[in-house]
Short mmCIF file of C-alpha atoms in Angstrom, two decimals:
data_model
loop_
_atom_site.label_atom_id
_atom_site.label_comp_id
_atom_site.label_asym_id
_atom_site.label_seq_id
_atom_site.Cartn_x
_atom_site.Cartn_y
_atom_site.Cartn_z
CA MET A 1 129.27 120.78 105.97
CA MET A 2 130.93 122.35 109.00
CA LEU A 3 131.42 126.10 108.62
CA GLU A 4 133.73 128.11 110.86
CA ILE A 5 133.48 131.69 112.05
CA TYR A 6 136.30 133.60 110.39
CA LEU A 7 139.03 135.06 112.48
CA VAL A 8 142.16 137.09 111.86
CA MET A 9 145.42 135.81 113.22
CA THR A 10 147.85 138.62 114.09
CA VAL A 11 151.07 137.44 115.58
CA ALA A 12 153.95 139.71 116.49
CA ALA A 13 157.22 138.31 115.20
CA SER A 14 160.25 138.18 117.40
CA ALA A 15 162.49 141.11 116.91
CA VAL A 16 165.35 140.15 114.67
CA SER A 17 167.29 143.15 115.73
CA GLN A 18 167.37 145.27 118.81
CA GLU A 19 167.37 148.26 116.52
CA ALA A 20 163.92 147.41 114.88
CA GLU A 21 161.35 149.98 115.92
CA GLU A 22 158.22 148.31 114.30
CA PRO A 23 157.20 144.65 114.89
CA VAL A 24 156.81 142.48 111.81
CA SER A 25 153.30 140.90 111.59
CA TYR A 26 151.43 138.61 109.23
CA THR A 27 147.72 137.95 108.79
CA GLN A 28 146.04 134.58 108.01
CA CYS A 29 142.33 133.86 107.43
CA THR A 30 140.51 130.60 108.04
CA GLU A 31 139.25 128.46 105.14
CA GLY A 32 136.47 130.12 103.20
CA TYR A 33 137.79 133.66 103.74
CA GLU A 34 140.43 135.78 102.11
CA TYR A 35 142.29 138.74 103.52
CA ASP A 36 141.48 142.23 102.27
CA PRO A 37 144.74 144.21 102.68
CA ILE A 38 142.99 147.55 102.09
CA LYS A 39 140.28 147.10 104.74
CA GLU A 40 142.57 144.87 106.82
CA VAL A 41 139.78 142.34 107.41
CA CYS A 42 138.95 138.81 106.32
CA THR A 43 136.15 138.78 103.72
CA ASP A 44 133.97 135.85 102.84
CA ILE A 45 134.65 133.98 99.56
CA ASP A 46 131.50 133.59 97.42
CA GLU A 47 131.93 129.96 96.29
CA CYS A 48 128.57 130.07 94.44
CA ALA A 49 129.96 132.72 92.10
CA LEU A 50 133.47 131.30 91.98
CA VAL A 51 132.76 127.59 91.46
CA SER A 52 130.75 126.79 88.34
CA ASP A 53 127.99 124.24 88.90
CA ALA A 54 128.77 124.02 92.60
CA CYS A 55 125.52 122.14 93.36
CA LYS A 56 124.19 119.14 91.46
CA GLY A 57 120.77 117.61 90.90
CA GLY A 58 118.83 120.85 90.55
CA MET A 59 119.87 122.11 94.01
CA LYS A 60 120.40 125.83 94.46
CA CYS A 61 123.68 127.22 95.79
CA ILE A 62 123.47 129.58 98.80
CA ASN A 63 126.66 131.29 99.91
CA HIS A 64 127.29 131.23 103.65
CA TYR A 65 130.00 132.54 105.93
CA GLY A 66 133.09 130.48 105.23
CA GLY A 67 131.39 128.12 102.79
CA TYR A 68 128.18 127.44 100.91
CA LEU A 69 125.07 125.27 101.07
CA CYS A 70 123.27 123.16 98.47
CA LEU A 71 119.55 123.27 99.22
CA PRO A 72 116.33 122.33 97.39
CA GLN A 73 114.85 125.02 95.16
CA ASN A 74 111.86 125.50 97.50
CA ALA A 75 113.89 125.47 100.73
CA GLN A 76 113.51 128.47 103.05
CA ILE A 77 116.10 129.58 105.58
CA PHE A 78 115.19 130.85 109.03
CA VAL A 79 117.22 133.03 111.31
CA THR A 80 116.09 133.06 114.94
CA ASN A 81 115.46 136.32 116.76
CA GLY A 82 116.06 134.90 120.19
CA ASP A 83 112.33 134.35 120.77
CA GLU A 84 109.81 131.73 119.66
CA SER A 85 108.97 133.44 116.38
CA SER A 86 111.17 133.27 113.32
CA GLN A 87 111.16 134.78 109.88
CA PRO A 88 112.55 133.41 106.63
CA THR A 89 115.45 135.30 105.20
CA ASP A 90 117.86 134.93 102.32
CA PRO A 91 121.53 135.02 103.28
CA ASP A 92 123.49 137.97 101.95
CA PRO A 93 126.69 136.53 100.51
CA GLN A 94 128.21 139.94 99.94
CA THR A 95 128.21 141.30 103.52
CA PRO A 96 130.69 139.68 105.93
CA LEU A 97 129.05 139.84 109.37
CA ASN A 98 130.74 139.70 112.73
CA PRO A 99 128.90 137.32 115.03
CA LEU A 100 130.21 139.23 118.05
CA ASN A 101 129.02 142.62 116.88
CA PRO A 102 126.01 142.57 114.52
CA THR A 103 125.84 146.36 114.48
CA ASN A 104 129.36 146.73 113.16
CA PRO A 105 130.17 143.96 110.67
CA GLN A 106 133.30 145.62 109.30
CA ASN A 107 134.99 146.60 112.58
CA PRO A 108 138.56 145.20 112.38
CA GLN A 109 139.29 146.10 116.00
CA THR A 110 136.46 143.90 117.25
CA ARG A 111 137.71 141.04 115.08
CA THR A 112 141.25 141.32 116.46
CA GLN A 113 140.03 141.39 120.05
CA SER A 114 137.78 138.39 119.45
CA ASN A 115 140.78 136.40 118.27
CA HIS A 116 142.37 137.06 121.63
CA ARG A 117 139.26 135.54 123.25
CA GLY A 118 138.03 138.93 124.41
CA VAL A 119 134.83 140.87 123.89
CA ALA A 120 135.04 144.49 122.91
CA ALA A 121 132.91 147.03 124.69
CA GLY A 122 129.42 147.10 123.26
CA ALA A 123 129.92 143.73 121.55
CA SER A 124 128.65 141.41 124.26
CA GLN A 125 126.03 139.63 122.12
CA CYS A 126 126.10 137.47 119.00
CA LEU A 127 124.05 137.48 115.85
CA PRO A 128 120.68 135.71 115.99
CA GLY A 129 121.30 132.00 115.79
CA PHE A 130 124.59 132.17 117.74
CA THR A 131 125.40 132.19 121.43
CA LEU A 132 128.51 133.09 123.48
CA ASP A 133 130.48 130.15 124.87
CA GLU A 134 132.67 130.14 127.95
CA GLN A 135 135.59 131.49 125.92
CA ASN A 136 133.51 134.38 124.55
CA TYR A 137 133.24 132.84 121.09
CA CYS A 138 129.98 132.86 119.15
CA GLN A 139 128.82 129.28 118.63
CA ASP A 140 125.96 128.06 116.47
CA VAL A 141 122.73 127.26 118.30
CA ASN A 142 121.21 123.90 117.35
CA GLU A 143 117.57 125.12 117.10
CA CYS A 144 116.26 121.71 115.98
CA ASP A 145 117.11 120.17 119.37
CA LEU A 146 116.29 123.14 121.57
CA THR A 147 112.87 124.26 120.38
CA GLN A 148 111.84 121.61 117.80
CA PRO A 149 110.33 124.35 115.59
CA CYS A 150 109.36 122.11 112.65
CA GLN A 151 106.30 119.88 112.55
CA HIS A 152 108.13 117.14 110.63
CA GLN A 153 111.82 117.36 109.73
CA CYS A 154 114.24 120.02 110.91
CA PHE A 155 117.71 120.59 109.45
CA ASN A 156 120.12 122.77 111.35
CA LEU A 157 122.21 125.34 109.47
CA LEU A 158 124.90 127.67 110.68
CA GLY A 159 122.94 130.32 112.55
CA SER A 160 119.59 129.08 111.26
CA TYR A 161 117.52 126.04 110.28
CA ILE A 162 115.14 124.86 107.57
CA CYS A 163 111.99 122.74 107.75
CA GLN A 164 111.00 119.96 105.39
CA CYS A 165 107.93 117.72 105.30
CA ASP A 166 107.52 114.00 105.03
CA GLN A 167 106.46 112.46 101.74
CA GLY A 168 102.85 113.30 100.94
CA TYR A 169 102.98 116.65 102.75
CA GLU A 170 104.04 120.17 101.84
CA LEU A 171 105.07 123.21 103.87
CA ALA A 172 102.26 125.49 105.00
CA PRO A 173 102.53 129.28 104.49
CA ASP A 174 104.16 129.58 107.94
CA SER A 175 107.04 127.43 106.56
CA VAL A 176 107.18 125.27 109.69
CA SER A 177 103.87 123.40 109.62
CA CYS A 178 103.07 120.60 107.15
CA VAL A 179 99.76 120.12 105.36
CA ASP A 180 98.58 117.03 103.53
CA ILE A 181 98.84 116.94 99.73
CA ASP A 182 95.58 115.88 98.10
CA GLU A 183 97.00 113.65 95.38
CA CYS A 184 93.49 112.78 94.18
CA ALA A 185 92.97 116.41 93.13
CA PHE A 186 95.99 116.35 90.84
CA SER A 187 94.36 114.35 88.07
CA SER A 188 91.37 112.14 87.34
CA TYR A 189 93.85 109.53 86.10
CA MET A 190 95.43 108.87 89.50
CA CYS A 191 93.17 105.82 89.79
CA GLN A 192 91.26 103.86 87.17
CA TYR A 193 88.10 103.84 89.30
CA VAL A 194 88.07 105.82 92.59
CA CYS A 195 90.88 107.68 94.37
CA ILE A 196 90.71 108.07 98.16
CA ASN A 197 93.00 110.65 99.76
CA SER A 198 94.60 109.88 103.12
CA PRO A 199 97.06 111.73 105.38
CA GLY A 200 100.39 111.59 103.59
CA GLY A 201 99.18 109.51 100.66
CA TYR A 202 96.26 108.07 98.73
CA SER A 203 94.82 104.73 97.69
CA CYS A 204 92.85 103.38 94.75
CA VAL A 205 89.77 101.20 95.10
CA CYS A 206 87.94 99.08 92.54
CA PRO A 207 84.24 98.28 92.18
CA GLU A 208 82.65 94.96 93.01
CA GLY A 209 83.76 92.26 90.60
CA TYR A 210 87.24 93.77 90.22
CA GLN A 211 90.49 93.59 92.15
CA LEU A 212 93.27 96.16 92.40
CA GLN A 213 96.18 95.44 90.07
CA ARG A 214 99.44 97.03 91.23
CA THR A 215 98.51 100.49 92.54
CA ARG A 216 95.90 102.07 90.28
CA MET A 217 94.47 99.62 87.74
CA CYS A 218 91.40 97.42 88.19
CA GLN A 219 91.37 93.83 86.93
CA ASP A 220 88.27 91.74 86.41
CA ILE A 221 87.77 88.85 88.84
CA ASN A 222 86.92 85.60 87.05
CA GLU A 223 84.24 84.29 89.37
CA CYS A 224 83.90 81.16 87.23
CA ASP A 225 87.42 80.19 88.43
CA THR A 226 87.30 81.56 91.97
CA GLY A 227 83.81 80.35 92.90
CA HIS A 228 80.23 80.63 91.60
CA GLU A 229 76.68 79.47 92.32
CA CYS A 230 75.83 77.86 88.94
CA ARG A 231 74.14 74.45 89.05
CA GLU A 232 75.59 71.27 87.57
CA ASP A 233 73.37 71.55 84.51
CA GLU A 234 74.49 75.14 83.94
CA MET A 235 77.66 76.69 82.56
CA CYS A 236 79.33 79.71 84.17
CA TRP A 237 80.17 82.60 81.85
CA ASN A 238 82.45 85.32 83.16
CA TYR A 239 82.12 88.87 81.88
CA TYR A 240 83.72 92.19 82.83
CA GLY A 241 82.56 92.91 86.38
CA GLY A 242 80.54 89.74 87.00
CA HIS A 243 79.32 86.37 85.75
CA ARG A 244 76.13 84.61 84.63
CA CYS A 245 74.83 81.07 84.51
CA TYR A 246 73.51 79.63 81.23
CA PRO A 247 72.05 76.15 80.56
CA GLN A 248 74.53 73.60 79.28
CA ASN A 249 71.81 72.30 76.95
CA PRO A 250 70.08 75.33 75.39
CA CYS A 251 68.23 73.25 72.76
CA GLN A 252 64.44 73.42 72.50
CA GLU A 253 62.12 71.17 70.51
CA PRO A 254 62.45 70.15 67.76
CA TYR A 255 66.21 70.69 68.23
CA VAL A 256 68.53 68.30 70.05
CA LEU A 257 72.06 68.80 71.37
CA THR A 258 74.55 67.29 68.90
CA SER A 259 77.76 68.91 70.20
CA GLU A 260 78.78 71.56 72.67
CA ASN A 261 76.49 74.61 72.22
CA ARG A 262 75.15 73.21 68.92
CA CYS A 263 71.50 72.28 68.43
CA SER A 264 70.35 70.44 65.27
CA CYS A 265 66.89 69.82 63.95
CA GLN A 266 66.67 66.04 63.41
CA SER A 267 62.99 65.38 64.03
CA THR A 268 61.57 62.22 62.51
CA SER A 269 58.12 63.73 62.21
CA GLN A 270 57.30 64.90 58.71
CA GLY A 271 57.62 68.63 58.26
CA ALA A 272 58.79 69.38 61.83
CA CYS A 273 62.00 71.05 60.61
CA ARG A 274 60.51 72.67 57.52
CA GLY A 275 61.22 76.41 57.39
CA LEU A 276 63.59 76.24 60.40
CA PRO A 277 67.36 76.68 60.44
CA GLN A 278 69.13 73.36 60.15
CA SER A 279 71.24 74.14 63.21
CA ILE A 280 71.55 76.78 65.95
CA VAL A 281 74.93 77.46 67.54
CA TYR A 282 75.02 79.36 70.87
CA LYS A 283 77.96 81.71 71.50
CA TYR A 284 78.73 84.19 74.29
CA MET A 285 81.01 87.21 74.43
CA SER A 286 81.77 90.15 76.73
CA ILE A 287 82.64 93.75 75.85
CA HIS A 288 83.45 96.84 77.90
CA SER A 289 80.96 99.60 78.43
CA GLU A 290 81.33 102.65 76.16
CA ARG A 291 83.61 100.81 73.75
CA THR A 292 85.04 102.90 70.93
CA VAL A 293 83.15 102.44 67.66
CA PRO A 294 83.19 101.28 64.96
CA ALA A 295 84.71 98.02 66.19
CA ASP A 296 84.89 94.50 64.75
CA ILE A 297 83.62 92.25 67.52
CA PHE A 298 82.67 88.83 66.08
CA GLN A 299 83.40 86.75 62.99
CA ILE A 300 81.02 84.24 61.38
CA GLN A 301 82.24 81.77 58.76
CA ALA A 302 81.03 78.66 56.96
CA THR A 303 82.53 75.38 58.16
CA ASN A 304 81.42 73.16 55.26
CA ILE A 305 82.47 74.81 52.01
CA PHE A 306 81.16 73.67 48.64
CA SER A 307 82.51 75.01 45.37
CA SER A 308 79.08 75.09 43.80
CA ALA A 309 77.44 76.84 46.77
CA HIS A 310 76.65 80.51 47.33
CA TYR A 311 76.70 81.89 50.90
CA THR A 312 74.64 84.79 52.19
CA PHE A 313 75.01 86.42 55.65
CA ARG A 314 72.52 88.65 57.46
CA ILE A 315 71.43 89.87 60.89
CA LYS A 316 68.11 88.10 61.39
CA ALA A 317 67.16 89.49 64.82
CA GLY A 318 68.43 91.60 67.72
CA ASN A 319 69.38 94.75 65.80
CA ASP A 320 66.30 96.90 66.28
CA GLY A 321 68.39 99.84 67.50
CA GLY A 322 70.88 99.64 64.64
CA GLU A 323 73.79 98.89 66.96
CA PHE A 324 75.36 96.37 64.56
CA PHE A 325 76.39 95.96 60.95
CA LEU A 326 77.41 92.77 59.15
CA ARG A 327 80.38 93.33 56.86
CA ARG A 328 81.25 90.70 54.25
CA PHE A 329 85.00 90.08 54.11
CA SER A 330 85.15 86.91 51.96
CA ARG A 331 83.00 84.49 49.98
CA VAL A 332 82.49 82.33 53.08
CA GLY A 333 82.74 84.79 55.98
CA ALA A 334 81.42 88.03 57.47
CA MET A 335 82.33 90.32 60.38
CA LEU A 336 79.88 91.71 62.96
CA VAL A 337 80.68 95.39 63.49
CA LEU A 338 79.58 97.42 66.53
CA THR A 339 78.40 100.79 65.21
CA LYS A 340 76.98 102.37 68.38
CA SER A 341 78.65 102.65 71.77
CA LEU A 342 76.83 100.56 74.36
CA GLU A 343 76.53 101.40 78.04
CA GLY A 344 76.47 98.59 80.56
CA PRO A 345 75.41 96.60 82.27
CA GLN A 346 73.13 95.04 79.68
CA GLU A 347 72.65 91.87 77.67
CA LEU A 348 71.91 91.69 73.96
CA ILE A 349 71.07 88.62 71.85
CA VAL A 350 71.83 88.86 68.13
CA ASP A 351 70.87 86.16 65.62
CA LEU A 352 73.30 85.88 62.72
CA GLU A 353 72.03 83.75 59.81
CA MET A 354 74.04 82.07 57.09
CA ILE A 355 72.07 80.90 54.04
CA THR A 356 73.65 78.29 51.76
CA GLN A 357 72.31 78.07 48.19
CA HIS A 358 73.40 74.93 46.29
CA THR A 359 73.04 75.98 42.67
CA ALA A 360 73.84 72.60 41.13
CA MET A 361 71.36 70.69 43.28
CA ASN A 362 68.86 73.53 43.53
CA TYR A 363 68.99 73.12 47.31
CA ARG A 364 68.79 75.80 50.02
CA SER A 365 69.65 75.51 53.72
CA SER A 366 70.32 77.86 56.60
CA SER A 367 72.05 77.84 59.97
CA LEU A 368 71.80 80.29 62.85
CA LEU A 369 74.40 81.63 65.26
CA ARG A 370 72.75 83.03 68.39
CA LEU A 371 75.27 85.46 69.92
CA THR A 372 74.75 86.66 73.50
CA ILE A 373 76.66 89.90 74.14
CA ILE A 374 77.14 91.01 77.75
CA VAL A 375 78.16 94.64 78.19
CA GLY A 376 80.08 95.20 81.43
CA PRO A 377 79.17 98.04 83.82
CA TYR A 378 82.45 99.96 83.38
CA PRO A 379 84.75 100.94 80.50
CA PHE A 380 87.49 98.66 81.87
#
């Protein structure tokens, strides 16, 4: 917005009659000023008070000579003193100042003489932030180009200037220097893992086994897809933060592999399978560290269902610390419930047994599900 220094135009009209003793005159003010017939001076119009909602977007309205400015709420205005130092000041919208005579802002004689491109006695200097041109008018000094007072961005105003900082910085107490904003100190939730502050910004990093997702989240890397060191006779199992290699054939005598991860006791020797589960199924699962409890984590269910059979479920091994509970949810199924929060990294092996009692044939059998639970090192 270009603002003009106000001036009073006094023009003597041509005499309409030789008999007129007093010249007829009229007075006109520049835009942004109105004439005060009592004081016979041009006074500044306070647009901030006159125009409702003059500034939008949360900007504050600051009245200025001949106009107004819309500035950020935290903006500070500087008025130069003619030396290197400067002090912030708030413009006074009520006092019309005369750039040619700062000691006498209401002197109408000085105003009239200035309109005739003259300088009254004792009025040979301008207000701070203005300088005399060749025609003895006070012109605005562009401080941003002359002295470069701001560390980052400088915005020239009429008779002054303001400083602003680049993104990631804020004004120092001297209102001209810029200091880095430590975004990492704002909140522990800036990054999911670790926040690293840098000049003008910050960055998030993830631990080994994870990759940065977008700007702050960490996503597990599936090493079993991207590359692993497991042998041909091993299977790769990915978990949160890493991976492990397990044998593709986990069966031990007298069990033999009958399907993927299933071992059955089919020994021909008499009594070799007596007292042993008929089959052992190997399963693997991963959970986050410090998972909220209680939590349903695994379901076990009979595959062959007989109407005359009764099914019983229990935790046979791997629950010495009482971390788990087996909850029956139907006649043929049960749910493994995590009752204690687990911290990783660690591996737990839980044996879940299903006993089938055939009442009509007076026959009893059992099968085992060996569940390997890998707890990741982090809660994500």
